[in-house]
mmCIF file of C-alpha atoms and ligand atoms in Angstrom:
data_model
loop_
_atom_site.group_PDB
_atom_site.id
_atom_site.type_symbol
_atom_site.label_atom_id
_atom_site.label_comp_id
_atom_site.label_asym_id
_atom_site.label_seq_id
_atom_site.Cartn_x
_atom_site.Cartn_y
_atom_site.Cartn_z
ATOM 1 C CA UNK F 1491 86.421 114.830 69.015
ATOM 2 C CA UNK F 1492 83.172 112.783 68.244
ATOM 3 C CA UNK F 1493 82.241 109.536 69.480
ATOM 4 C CA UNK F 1494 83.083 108.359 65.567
ATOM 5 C CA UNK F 1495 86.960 109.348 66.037
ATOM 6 C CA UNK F 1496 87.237 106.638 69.042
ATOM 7 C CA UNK F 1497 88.200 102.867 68.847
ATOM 8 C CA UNK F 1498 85.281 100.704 70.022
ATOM 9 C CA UNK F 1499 87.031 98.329 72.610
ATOM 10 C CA UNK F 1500 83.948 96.014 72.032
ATOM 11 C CA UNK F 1501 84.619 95.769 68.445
ATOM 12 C CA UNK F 1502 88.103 95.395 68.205
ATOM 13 C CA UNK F 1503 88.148 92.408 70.942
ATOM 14 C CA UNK F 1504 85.047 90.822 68.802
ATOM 15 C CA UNK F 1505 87.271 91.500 65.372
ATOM 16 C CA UNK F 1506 89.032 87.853 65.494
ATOM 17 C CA UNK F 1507 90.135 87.354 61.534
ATOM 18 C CA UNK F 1508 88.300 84.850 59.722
ATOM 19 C CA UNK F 1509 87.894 83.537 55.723
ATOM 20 C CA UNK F 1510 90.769 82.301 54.060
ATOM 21 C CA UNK F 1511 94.391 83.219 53.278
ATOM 22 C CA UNK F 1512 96.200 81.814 50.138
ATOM 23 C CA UNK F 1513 99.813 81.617 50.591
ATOM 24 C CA UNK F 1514 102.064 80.934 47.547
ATOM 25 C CA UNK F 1515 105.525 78.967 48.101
ATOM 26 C CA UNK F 1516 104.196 78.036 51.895
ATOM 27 C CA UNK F 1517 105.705 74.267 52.590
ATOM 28 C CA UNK F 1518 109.212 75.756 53.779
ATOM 29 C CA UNK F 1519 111.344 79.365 54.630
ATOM 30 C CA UNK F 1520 109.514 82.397 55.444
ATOM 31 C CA UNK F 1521 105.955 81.201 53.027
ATOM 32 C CA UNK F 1522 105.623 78.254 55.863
ATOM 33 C CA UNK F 1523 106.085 81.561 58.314
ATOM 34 C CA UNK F 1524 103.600 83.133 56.929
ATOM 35 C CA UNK F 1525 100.997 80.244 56.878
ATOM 36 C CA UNK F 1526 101.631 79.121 60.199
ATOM 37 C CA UNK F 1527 101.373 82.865 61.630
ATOM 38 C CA UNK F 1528 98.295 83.327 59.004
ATOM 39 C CA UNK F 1529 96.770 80.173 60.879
ATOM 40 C CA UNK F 1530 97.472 81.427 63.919
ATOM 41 C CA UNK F 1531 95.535 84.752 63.817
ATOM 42 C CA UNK F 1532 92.548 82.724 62.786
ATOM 43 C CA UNK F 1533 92.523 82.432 58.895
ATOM 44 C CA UNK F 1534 91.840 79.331 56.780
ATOM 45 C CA UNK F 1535 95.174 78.919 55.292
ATOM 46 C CA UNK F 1536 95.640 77.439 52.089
ATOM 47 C CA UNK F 1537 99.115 76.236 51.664
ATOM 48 C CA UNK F 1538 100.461 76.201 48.612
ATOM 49 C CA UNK F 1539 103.524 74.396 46.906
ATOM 50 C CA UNK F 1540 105.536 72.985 44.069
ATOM 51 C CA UNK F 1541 106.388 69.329 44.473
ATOM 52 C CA UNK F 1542 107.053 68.641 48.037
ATOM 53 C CA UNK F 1543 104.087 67.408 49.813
ATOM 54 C CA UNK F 1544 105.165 66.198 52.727
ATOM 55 C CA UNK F 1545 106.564 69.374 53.821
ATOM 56 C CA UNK F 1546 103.493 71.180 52.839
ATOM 57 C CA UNK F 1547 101.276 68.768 54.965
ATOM 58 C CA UNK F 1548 103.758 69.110 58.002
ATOM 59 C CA UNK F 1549 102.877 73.193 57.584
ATOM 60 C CA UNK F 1550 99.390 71.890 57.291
ATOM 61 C CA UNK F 1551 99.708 69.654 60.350
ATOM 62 C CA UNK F 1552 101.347 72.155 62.810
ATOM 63 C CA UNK F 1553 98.464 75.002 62.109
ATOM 64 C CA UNK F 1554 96.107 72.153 62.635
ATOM 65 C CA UNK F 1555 97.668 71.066 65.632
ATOM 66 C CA UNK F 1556 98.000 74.754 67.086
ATOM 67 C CA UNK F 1557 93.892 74.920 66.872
ATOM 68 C CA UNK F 1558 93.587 76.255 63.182
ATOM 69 C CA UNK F 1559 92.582 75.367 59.763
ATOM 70 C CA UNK F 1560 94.582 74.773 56.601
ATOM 71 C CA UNK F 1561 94.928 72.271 53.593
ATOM 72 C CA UNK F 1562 97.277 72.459 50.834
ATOM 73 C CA UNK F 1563 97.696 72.403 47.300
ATOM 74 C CA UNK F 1564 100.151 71.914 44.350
ATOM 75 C CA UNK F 1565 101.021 74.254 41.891
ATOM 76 C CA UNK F 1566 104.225 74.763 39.367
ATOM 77 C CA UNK F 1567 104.901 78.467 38.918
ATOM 78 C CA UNK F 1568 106.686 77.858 35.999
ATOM 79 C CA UNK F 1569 103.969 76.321 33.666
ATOM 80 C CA UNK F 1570 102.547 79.488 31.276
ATOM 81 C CA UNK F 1571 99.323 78.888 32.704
ATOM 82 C CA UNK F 1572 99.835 79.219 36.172
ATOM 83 C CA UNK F 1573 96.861 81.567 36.832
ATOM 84 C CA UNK F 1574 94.397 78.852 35.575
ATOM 85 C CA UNK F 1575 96.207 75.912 36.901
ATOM 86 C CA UNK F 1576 96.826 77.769 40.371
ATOM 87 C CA UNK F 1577 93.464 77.905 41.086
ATOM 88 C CA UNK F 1578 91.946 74.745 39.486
ATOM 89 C CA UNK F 1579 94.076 72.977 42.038
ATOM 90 C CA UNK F 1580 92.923 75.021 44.690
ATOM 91 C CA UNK F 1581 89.415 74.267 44.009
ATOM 92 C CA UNK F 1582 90.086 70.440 43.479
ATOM 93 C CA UNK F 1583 91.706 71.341 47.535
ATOM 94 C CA UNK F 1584 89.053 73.067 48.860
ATOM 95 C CA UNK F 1585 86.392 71.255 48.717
ATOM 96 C CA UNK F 1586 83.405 73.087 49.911
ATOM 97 C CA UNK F 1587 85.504 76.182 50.522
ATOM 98 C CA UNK F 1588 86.034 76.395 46.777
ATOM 99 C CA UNK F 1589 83.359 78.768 46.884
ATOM 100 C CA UNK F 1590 84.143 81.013 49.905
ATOM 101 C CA UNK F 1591 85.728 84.741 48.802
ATOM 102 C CA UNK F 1592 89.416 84.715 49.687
ATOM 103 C CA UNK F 1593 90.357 86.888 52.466
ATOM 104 C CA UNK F 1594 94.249 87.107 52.161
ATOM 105 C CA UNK F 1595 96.614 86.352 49.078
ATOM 106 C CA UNK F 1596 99.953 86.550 49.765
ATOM 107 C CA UNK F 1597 102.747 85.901 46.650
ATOM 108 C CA UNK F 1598 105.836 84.491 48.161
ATOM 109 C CA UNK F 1599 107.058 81.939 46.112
ATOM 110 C CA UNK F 1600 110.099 82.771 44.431
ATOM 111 C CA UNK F 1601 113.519 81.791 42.926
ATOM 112 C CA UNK F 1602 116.617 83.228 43.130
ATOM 113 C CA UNK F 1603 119.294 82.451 40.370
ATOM 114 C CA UNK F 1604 122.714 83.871 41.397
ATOM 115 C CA UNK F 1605 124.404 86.108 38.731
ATOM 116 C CA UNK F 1606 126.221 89.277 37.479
ATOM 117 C CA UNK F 1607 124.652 90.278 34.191
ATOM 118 C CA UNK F 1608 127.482 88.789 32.246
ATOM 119 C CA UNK F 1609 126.772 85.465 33.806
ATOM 120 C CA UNK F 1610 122.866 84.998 33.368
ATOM 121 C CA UNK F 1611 121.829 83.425 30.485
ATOM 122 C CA UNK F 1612 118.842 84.092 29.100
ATOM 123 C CA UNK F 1613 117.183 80.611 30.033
ATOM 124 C CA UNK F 1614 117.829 81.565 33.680
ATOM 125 C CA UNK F 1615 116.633 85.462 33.237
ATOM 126 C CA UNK F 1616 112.950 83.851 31.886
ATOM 127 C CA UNK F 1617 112.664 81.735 34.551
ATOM 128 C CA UNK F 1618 112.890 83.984 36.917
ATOM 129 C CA UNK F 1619 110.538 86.612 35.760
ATOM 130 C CA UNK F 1620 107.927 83.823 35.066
ATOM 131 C CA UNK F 1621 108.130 82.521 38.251
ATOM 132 C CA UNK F 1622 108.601 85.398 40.525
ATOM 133 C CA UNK F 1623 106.527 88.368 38.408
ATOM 134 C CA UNK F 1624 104.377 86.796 35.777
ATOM 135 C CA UNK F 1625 103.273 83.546 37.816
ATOM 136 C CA UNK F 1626 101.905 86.297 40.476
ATOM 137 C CA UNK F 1627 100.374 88.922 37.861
ATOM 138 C CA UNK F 1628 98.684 85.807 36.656
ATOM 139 C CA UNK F 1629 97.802 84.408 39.841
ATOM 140 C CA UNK F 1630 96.147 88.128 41.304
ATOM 141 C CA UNK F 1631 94.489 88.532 37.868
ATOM 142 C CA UNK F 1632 92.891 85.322 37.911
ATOM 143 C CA UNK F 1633 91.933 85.504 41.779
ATOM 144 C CA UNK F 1634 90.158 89.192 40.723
ATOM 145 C CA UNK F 1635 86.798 87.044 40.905
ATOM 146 C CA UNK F 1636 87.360 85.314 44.442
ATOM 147 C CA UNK F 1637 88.512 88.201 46.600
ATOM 148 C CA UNK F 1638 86.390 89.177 49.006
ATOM 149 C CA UNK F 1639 85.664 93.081 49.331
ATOM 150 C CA UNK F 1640 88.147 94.485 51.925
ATOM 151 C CA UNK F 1641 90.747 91.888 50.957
ATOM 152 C CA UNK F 1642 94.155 92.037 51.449
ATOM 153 C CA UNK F 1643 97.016 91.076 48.627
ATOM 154 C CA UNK F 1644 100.896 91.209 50.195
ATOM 155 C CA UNK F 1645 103.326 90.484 47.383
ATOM 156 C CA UNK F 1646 106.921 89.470 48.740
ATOM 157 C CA UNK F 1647 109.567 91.823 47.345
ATOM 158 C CA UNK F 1648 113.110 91.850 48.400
ATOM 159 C CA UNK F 1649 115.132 94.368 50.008
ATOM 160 C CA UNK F 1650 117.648 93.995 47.110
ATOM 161 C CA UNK F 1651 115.128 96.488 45.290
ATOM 162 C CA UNK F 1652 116.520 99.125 47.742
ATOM 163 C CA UNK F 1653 120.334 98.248 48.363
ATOM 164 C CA UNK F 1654 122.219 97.212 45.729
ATOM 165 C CA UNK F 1655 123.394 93.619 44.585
ATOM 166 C CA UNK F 1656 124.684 93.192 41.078
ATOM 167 C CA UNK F 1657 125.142 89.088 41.930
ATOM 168 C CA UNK F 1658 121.497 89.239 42.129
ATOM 169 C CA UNK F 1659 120.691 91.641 38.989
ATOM 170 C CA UNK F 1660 117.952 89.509 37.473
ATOM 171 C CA UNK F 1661 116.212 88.194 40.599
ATOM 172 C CA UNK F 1662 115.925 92.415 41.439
ATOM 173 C CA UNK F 1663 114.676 92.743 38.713
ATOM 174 C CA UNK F 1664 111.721 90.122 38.922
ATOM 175 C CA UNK F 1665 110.965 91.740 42.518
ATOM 176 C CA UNK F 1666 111.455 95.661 41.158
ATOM 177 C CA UNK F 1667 108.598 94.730 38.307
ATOM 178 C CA UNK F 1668 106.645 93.006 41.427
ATOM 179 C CA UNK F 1669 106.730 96.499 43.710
ATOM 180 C CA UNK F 1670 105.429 98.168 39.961
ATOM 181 C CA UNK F 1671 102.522 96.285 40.308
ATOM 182 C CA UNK F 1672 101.649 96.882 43.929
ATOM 183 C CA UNK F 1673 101.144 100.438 43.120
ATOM 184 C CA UNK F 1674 99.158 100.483 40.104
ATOM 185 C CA UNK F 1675 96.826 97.504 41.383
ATOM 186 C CA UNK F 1676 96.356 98.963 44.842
ATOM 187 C CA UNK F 1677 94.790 101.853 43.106
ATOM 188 C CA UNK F 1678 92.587 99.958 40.922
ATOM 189 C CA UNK F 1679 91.098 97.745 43.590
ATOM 190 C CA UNK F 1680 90.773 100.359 46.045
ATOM 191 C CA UNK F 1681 87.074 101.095 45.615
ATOM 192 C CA UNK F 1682 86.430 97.527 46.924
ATOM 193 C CA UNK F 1683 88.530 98.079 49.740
ATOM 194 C CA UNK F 1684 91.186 95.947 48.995
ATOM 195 C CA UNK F 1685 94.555 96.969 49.813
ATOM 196 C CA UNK F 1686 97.662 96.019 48.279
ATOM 197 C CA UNK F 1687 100.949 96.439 49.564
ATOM 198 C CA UNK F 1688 104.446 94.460 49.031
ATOM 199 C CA UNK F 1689 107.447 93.920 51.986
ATOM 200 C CA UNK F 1690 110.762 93.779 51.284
ATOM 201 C CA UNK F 1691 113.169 91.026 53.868
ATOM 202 C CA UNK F 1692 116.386 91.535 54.175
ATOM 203 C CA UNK F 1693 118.305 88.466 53.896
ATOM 204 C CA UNK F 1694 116.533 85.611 55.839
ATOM 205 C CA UNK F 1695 117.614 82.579 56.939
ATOM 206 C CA UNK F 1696 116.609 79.945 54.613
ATOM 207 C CA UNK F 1697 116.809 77.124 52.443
ATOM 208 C CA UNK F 1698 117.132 79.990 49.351
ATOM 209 C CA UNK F 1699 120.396 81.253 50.412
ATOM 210 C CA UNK F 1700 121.163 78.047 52.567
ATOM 211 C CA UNK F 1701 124.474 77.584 50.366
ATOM 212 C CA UNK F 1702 126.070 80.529 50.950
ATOM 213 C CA UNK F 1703 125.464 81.589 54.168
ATOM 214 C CA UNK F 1704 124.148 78.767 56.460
ATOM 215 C CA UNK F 1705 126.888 77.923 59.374
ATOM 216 C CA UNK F 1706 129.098 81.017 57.259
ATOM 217 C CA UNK F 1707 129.923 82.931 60.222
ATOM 218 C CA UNK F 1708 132.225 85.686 58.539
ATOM 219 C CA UNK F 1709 129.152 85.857 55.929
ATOM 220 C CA UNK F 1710 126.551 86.540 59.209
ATOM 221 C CA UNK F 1711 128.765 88.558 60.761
ATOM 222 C CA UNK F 1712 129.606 90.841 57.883
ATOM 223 C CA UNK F 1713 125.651 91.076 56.843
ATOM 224 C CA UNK F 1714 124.764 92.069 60.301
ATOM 225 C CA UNK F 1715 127.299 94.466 60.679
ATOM 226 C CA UNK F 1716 125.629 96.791 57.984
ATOM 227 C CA UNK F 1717 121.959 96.143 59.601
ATOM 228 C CA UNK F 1718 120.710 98.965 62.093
ATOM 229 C CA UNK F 1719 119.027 95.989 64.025
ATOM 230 C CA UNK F 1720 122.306 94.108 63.730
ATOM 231 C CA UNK F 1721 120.934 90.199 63.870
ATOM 232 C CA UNK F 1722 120.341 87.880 61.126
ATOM 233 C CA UNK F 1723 116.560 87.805 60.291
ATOM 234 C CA UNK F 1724 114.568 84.464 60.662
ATOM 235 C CA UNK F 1725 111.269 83.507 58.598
ATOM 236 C CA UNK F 1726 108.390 85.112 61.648
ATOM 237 C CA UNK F 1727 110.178 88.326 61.511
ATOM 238 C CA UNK F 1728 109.092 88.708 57.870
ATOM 239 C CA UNK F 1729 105.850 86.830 58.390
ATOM 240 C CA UNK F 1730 104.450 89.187 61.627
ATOM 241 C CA UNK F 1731 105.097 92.197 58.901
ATOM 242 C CA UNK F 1732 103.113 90.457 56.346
ATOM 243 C CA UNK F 1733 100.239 89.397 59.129
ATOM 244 C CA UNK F 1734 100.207 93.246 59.927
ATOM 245 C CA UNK F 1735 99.487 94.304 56.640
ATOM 246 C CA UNK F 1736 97.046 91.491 56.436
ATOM 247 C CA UNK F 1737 95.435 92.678 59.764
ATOM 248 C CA UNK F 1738 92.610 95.005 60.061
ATOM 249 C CA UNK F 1739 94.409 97.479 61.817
ATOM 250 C CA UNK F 1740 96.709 97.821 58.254
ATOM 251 C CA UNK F 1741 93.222 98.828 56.004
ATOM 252 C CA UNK F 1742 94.934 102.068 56.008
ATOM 253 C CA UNK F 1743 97.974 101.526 53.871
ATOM 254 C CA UNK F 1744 97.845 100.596 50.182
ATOM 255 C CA UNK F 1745 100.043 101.073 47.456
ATOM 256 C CA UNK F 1746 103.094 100.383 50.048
ATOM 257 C CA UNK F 1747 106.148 98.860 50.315
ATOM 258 C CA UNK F 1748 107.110 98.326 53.623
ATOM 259 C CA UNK F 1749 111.321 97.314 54.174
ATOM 260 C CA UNK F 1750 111.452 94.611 56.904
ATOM 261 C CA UNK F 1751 115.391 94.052 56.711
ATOM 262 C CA UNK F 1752 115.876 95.023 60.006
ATOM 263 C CA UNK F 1753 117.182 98.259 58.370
ATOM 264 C CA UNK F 1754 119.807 96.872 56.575
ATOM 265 C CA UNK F 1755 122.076 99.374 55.184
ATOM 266 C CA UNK F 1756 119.964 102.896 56.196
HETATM 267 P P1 NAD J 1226 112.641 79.375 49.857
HETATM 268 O O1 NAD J 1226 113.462 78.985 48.692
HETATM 269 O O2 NAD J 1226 112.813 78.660 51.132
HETATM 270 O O3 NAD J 1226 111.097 79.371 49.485
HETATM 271 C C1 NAD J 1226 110.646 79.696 48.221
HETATM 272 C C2 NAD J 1226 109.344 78.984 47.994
HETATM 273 O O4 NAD J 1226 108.940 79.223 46.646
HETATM 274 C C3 NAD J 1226 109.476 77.476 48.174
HETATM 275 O O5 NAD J 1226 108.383 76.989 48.908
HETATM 276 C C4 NAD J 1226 109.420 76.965 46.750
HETATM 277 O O6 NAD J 1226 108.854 75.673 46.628
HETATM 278 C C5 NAD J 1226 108.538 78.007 46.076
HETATM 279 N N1 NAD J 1226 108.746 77.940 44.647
HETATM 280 C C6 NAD J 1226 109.906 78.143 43.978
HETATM 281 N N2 NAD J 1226 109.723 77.866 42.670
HETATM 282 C C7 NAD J 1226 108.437 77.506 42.516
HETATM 283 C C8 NAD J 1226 107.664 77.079 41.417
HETATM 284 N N3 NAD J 1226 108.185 76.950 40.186
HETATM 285 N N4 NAD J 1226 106.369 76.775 41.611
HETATM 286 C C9 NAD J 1226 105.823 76.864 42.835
HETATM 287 N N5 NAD J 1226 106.508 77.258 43.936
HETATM 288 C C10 NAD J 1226 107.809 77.559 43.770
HETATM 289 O O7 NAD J 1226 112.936 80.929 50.054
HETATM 290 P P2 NAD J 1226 112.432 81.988 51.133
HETATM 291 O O8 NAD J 1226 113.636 82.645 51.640
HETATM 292 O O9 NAD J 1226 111.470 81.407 52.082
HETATM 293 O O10 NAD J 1226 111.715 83.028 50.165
HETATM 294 C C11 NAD J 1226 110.375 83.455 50.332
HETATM 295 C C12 NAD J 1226 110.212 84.811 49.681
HETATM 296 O O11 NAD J 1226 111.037 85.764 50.349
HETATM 297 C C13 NAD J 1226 110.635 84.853 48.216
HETATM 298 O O12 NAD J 1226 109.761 85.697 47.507
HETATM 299 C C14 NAD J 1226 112.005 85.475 48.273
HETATM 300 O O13 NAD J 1226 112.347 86.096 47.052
HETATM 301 C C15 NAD J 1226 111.814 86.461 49.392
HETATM 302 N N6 NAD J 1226 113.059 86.903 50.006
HETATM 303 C C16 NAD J 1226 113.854 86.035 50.659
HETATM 304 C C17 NAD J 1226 115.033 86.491 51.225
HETATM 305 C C18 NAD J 1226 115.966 85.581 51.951
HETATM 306 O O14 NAD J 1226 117.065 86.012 52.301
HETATM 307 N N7 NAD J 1226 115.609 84.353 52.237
HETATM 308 C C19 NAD J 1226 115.389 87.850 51.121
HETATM 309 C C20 NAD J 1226 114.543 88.707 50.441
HETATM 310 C C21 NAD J 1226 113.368 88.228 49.890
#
């Protein structure tokens, strides 16, 4: 074995994470996870959201508070131009970041519109894919410019992609088309070294599925019942997945999709 095969000790203890991460859908559930845990490791996090500000600044607040740096911006999803108007209110945020290559990009904002395909309309089935697959295709595409070499991009799937919910068919949908890009995209910015990989939670407790499960114990206990980990999952679970595939020790893995359900239904 050569001297190149071995880990450095010196390096990896002087490798803190710095530059910033862009989280989408960050003032609440597991985005505000992700931000806070994105903070944590040392990142400039940019936390995005829709309308509620004061939620977004308390995500803001508590990174600050824990020794880290974040601001936040607004941003609706659903507007055709989201790519363009993403990022122009990211730069009007920034300040004299505006300018600094973006580390970590992380798509988590999302809707989920409950459904069999006899009850979705077609307003509802739009909405969706804009929000959950074309806001981010538009989002990564217009980022292209901004990402630093070695970057990472973590797209939020779901793990309804893997185990089947036909209440859900259209939201599975917009997450299925999400893992199709991973794949494709990972190759083509793999020459910069930027990887590209998606995770899949299993049903998390949050404000998105607040009204049918939250304080439903039959509903817990049945779900956890069918997970090999067999507990509910909460908003850091997911987020230390996505801050490993953010790490440096993930530069390995592109093109992935990694299931962090707490193996729910194996
Ligand atoms: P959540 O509803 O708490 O958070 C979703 C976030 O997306 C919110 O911050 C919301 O403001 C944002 N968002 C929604 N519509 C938007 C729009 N038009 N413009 C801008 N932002 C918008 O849900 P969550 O559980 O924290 O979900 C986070 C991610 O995890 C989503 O991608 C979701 O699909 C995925 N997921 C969640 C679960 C779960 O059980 N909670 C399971 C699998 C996957």
């Amino acid at each position: 074995m050569s001297d190149t095969d071995l880990h450095d000790v010196e390096l990896l203890n002087a490798r803190k994470p710095d530059g910033i991460a862009v989280v989408t859908g960050a003032s609440r559930g597991i985005g505000a996870a992700i931000a806070s845990r994105l903070g944590a490791d040392g990142y400039t996090v940019a936390v995005h959201y829709r309308q509620d500000a004061a939620a977004a600044a308390d995500v803001v607040g508590k990174i600050t508070a824990a020794g880290g740096t974040a601001f936040s911006f607004a941003a609706d999803l659903a507007e055709p131009d989201t790519g363009t108007a993403f990022w122009a209110s990211y730069d009007a945020a920034a300040g004299e970041l505006r300018d600094a290559p973006v580390q970590v990009l992380v798509n988590n904002a999302a809707i989920i519109v409950n459904g069999v395909i006899e009850e979705t309309t077609a307003e509802d089935f739009i909405r969706q894919q804009q929000i959950n697959t074309t806001a981010p295709f538009l989002i990564i595409q217009a980022a292209l410019p901004r990402l630093a070499d070695g970057a990472r991009v973590v797209n939020v799937s779901s793990g309804a992609t893997r185990v089947p919910i036909p209440g859900i068919i259209g939201y599975t949908m917009t997450k299925g088309a999400l893992e199709a890009l991973t794949l494709p995209l990972a190759q083509h910015l793999g020459p910069r070294g930027i990887t590209v990989n998606a995770v899949r939670p299993g049903t998390t407790d949050t404000d998105m599925n607040a009204d049918w499960l939250r304080g439903n114990s039959e509903a817990i206990t049945n779900l956890v019942a069918q997970r090999a980990l067999r507990r509910m999952g909460s908003p850091t679970d997911v987020a230390d997945v996505v801050a490993l595939l953010a790490s440096h020790d993930a530069r390995w893995i592109t093109g992935q999709t990694i299931d962090a359900t707490g193996g729910e239904r194996l």
